[in-house]
């Protein structure tokens, strides 16, 4: 049969969108001012943080559809 769609999906989509907005906001605020980040966290590179963020963002984009399909 045809898949059943629930109104709750819009709430979940809103949560996911807000979390993505928050994580992007944090990442790109670090990108805009790397010296501030590095002064606040000595020994840590802003470039490395941004690389980790972008890598995990791409990796989870590939995984999220399978996870949502399996767990709902």
XYZ file of N, CA and C in Angstrom:
216
model
N 0.794 -1.181 0.000
C 0.000 0.000 0.000
C 0.849 1.263 0.000
N 0.145 2.306 0.065
C 0.775 3.627 0.075
C 1.236 3.988 1.479
N 2.390 4.645 1.607
C 2.842 5.019 2.960
C 1.875 6.003 3.608
N 1.713 5.865 4.919
C 0.846 6.774 5.664
C 1.683 7.923 6.208
N 1.228 9.125 6.010
C 1.937 10.312 6.479
C 1.231 10.871 7.711
N 2.025 11.280 8.686
C 1.492 11.806 9.943
C 1.844 13.284 10.076
N 0.986 14.021 10.734
C 1.238 15.435 10.968
C 2.473 15.676 11.826
N 2.824 14.717 12.674
C 3.986 14.835 13.555
C 5.279 14.975 12.760
N 5.271 14.545 11.507
C 6.495 14.646 10.699
C 6.939 16.091 10.544
N 5.985 17.020 10.522
C 6.344 18.434 10.381
C 7.017 18.956 11.642
N 6.587 18.454 12.786
C 7.226 18.840 14.050
C 8.657 18.305 14.076
N 8.824 17.046 13.684
C 10.157 16.448 13.654
C 11.053 17.159 12.646
N 10.494 17.519 11.505
C 11.263 18.262 10.504
C 11.672 19.627 11.045
N 10.794 20.271 11.799
C 11.120 21.563 12.407
C 12.250 21.404 13.422
N 12.200 20.342 14.256
C 13.288 20.082 15.208
C 14.613 19.891 14.482
N 14.591 19.064 13.458
C 15.802 18.780 12.707
C 16.348 20.050 12.053
N 15.468 20.857 11.506
C 15.884 22.101 10.862
C 16.475 23.080 11.869
N 15.871 23.192 13.035
C 16.391 24.102 14.055
C 17.747 23.636 14.585
N 17.904 22.335 14.759
C 19.201 21.822 15.200
C 20.272 22.045 14.135
N 19.909 21.870 12.867
C 20.857 22.124 11.778
C 21.232 23.605 11.738
N 20.243 24.465 11.930
C 20.508 25.905 11.946
C 21.463 26.254 13.091
N 21.219 25.703 14.262
C 22.066 25.973 15.418
C 23.498 25.491 15.181
N 23.651 24.278 14.671
C 25.004 23.756 14.455
C 25.731 24.544 13.369
N 25.028 24.921 12.307
C 25.654 25.736 11.257
C 26.046 27.105 11.794
N 25.183 27.684 12.607
C 25.437 29.002 13.179
C 26.722 28.962 14.019
N 26.850 27.938 14.851
C 28.042 27.802 15.690
C 29.285 27.604 14.830
N 29.193 26.711 13.847
C 30.357 26.427 13.004
C 30.820 27.667 12.260
N 29.891 28.357 11.638
C 30.301 29.480 10.804
C 30.615 30.739 11.611
N 30.172 30.788 12.861
C 30.633 31.881 13.720
C 32.082 31.652 14.107
N 32.468 30.387 14.275
C 33.875 30.065 14.530
C 34.706 30.383 13.296
N 34.161 30.065 12.111
C 34.884 30.330 10.860
C 35.110 31.827 10.664
N 34.169 32.635 11.125
C 34.282 34.082 10.944
C 35.328 34.697 11.872
N 35.574 34.051 13.000
C 36.516 34.610 13.975
C 37.367 33.500 14.595
N 38.258 32.912 13.811
C 39.053 31.798 14.341
C 39.977 32.189 15.489
N 40.470 33.422 15.478
C 41.390 33.825 16.546
C 40.686 33.873 17.904
N 39.426 34.260 17.919
C 38.658 34.285 19.162
C 38.476 32.868 19.701
N 38.148 31.936 18.800
C 37.996 30.541 19.209
C 39.306 29.993 19.761
N 40.389 30.251 19.052
C 41.687 29.721 19.466
C 42.177 30.360 20.763
N 41.779 31.601 21.021
C 42.127 32.240 22.291
C 41.317 31.636 23.441
N 40.063 31.286 23.165
C 39.206 30.703 24.199
C 39.572 29.246 24.488
N 40.058 28.545 23.464
C 40.420 27.132 23.606
C 41.856 26.927 23.132
N 42.816 27.277 23.980
C 44.221 27.151 23.584
C 44.570 25.711 23.193
N 45.368 25.600 22.134
C 45.777 24.284 21.667
C 44.816 23.644 20.688
N 43.681 24.292 20.442
C 42.701 23.767 19.495
C 42.624 24.700 18.287
N 42.567 24.108 17.121
C 42.538 24.878 15.889
C 41.103 25.049 15.395
N 40.741 26.265 15.031
C 39.416 26.520 14.475
C 39.243 25.774 13.156
N 40.310 25.690 12.376
C 40.233 24.993 11.083
C 39.904 23.515 11.283
N 40.500 22.905 12.310
C 40.200 21.495 12.587
C 38.756 21.310 13.014
N 38.246 22.218 13.829
C 36.856 22.133 14.261
C 35.918 22.227 13.065
N 36.198 23.143 12.164
C 35.361 23.308 10.982
C 35.443 22.074 10.084
N 36.638 21.513 9.930
C 36.784 20.289 9.136
C 35.973 19.141 9.731
N 36.045 18.985 11.046
C 35.287 17.923 11.720
C 33.793 18.148 11.525
N 33.351 19.386 11.690
C 31.939 19.703 11.515
C 31.468 19.352 10.111
N 32.202 19.798 9.100
C 31.777 19.558 7.720
C 31.804 18.064 7.387
N 32.814 17.334 7.849
C 32.883 15.902 7.602
C 31.696 15.176 8.235
N 31.423 15.469 9.513
C 30.310 14.788 10.175
C 28.968 15.202 9.587
N 28.868 16.435 9.124
C 27.639 16.895 8.491
C 27.360 16.084 7.227
N 28.369 15.913 6.385
C 28.206 15.144 5.146
C 27.942 13.670 5.469
N 28.701 13.111 6.404
C 28.532 11.694 6.757
C 27.129 11.423 7.289
N 26.627 12.285 8.156
C 25.296 12.054 8.713
C 24.204 12.275 7.677
N 24.457 13.111 6.683
C 23.470 13.274 5.600
C 23.253 11.950 4.871
N 24.314 11.165 4.718
C 24.180 9.862 4.069
C 23.512 8.839 4.979
N 23.724 8.957 6.286
C 23.214 7.970 7.221
C 21.796 8.242 7.719
N 21.391 9.491 7.763
C 20.129 9.839 8.425
C 18.931 9.193 7.739
N 18.946 9.067 6.428
C 17.786 8.461 5.751
C 17.638 6.996 6.154
N 18.752 6.264 6.257
C 18.673 4.863 6.673
C 18.237 4.740 8.130
N 18.734 5.617 8.975
C 18.366 5.580 10.403
C 16.882 5.897 10.586
N 16.408 6.926 9.900
C 14.992 7.289 10.004
C 14.118 6.187 9.438
N 14.557 5.579 8.353
C 13.794 4.476 7.748
C 13.693 3.293 8.707
N 14.775 3.018 9.430
C 14.767 1.867 10.347
C 14.015 2.135 11.645
N 14.221 3.309 12.230
C 13.656 3.591 13.551
C 12.414 4.484 13.520
N 12.146 5.089 12.388
C 10.952 5.916 12.267
C 11.135 7.349 12.608
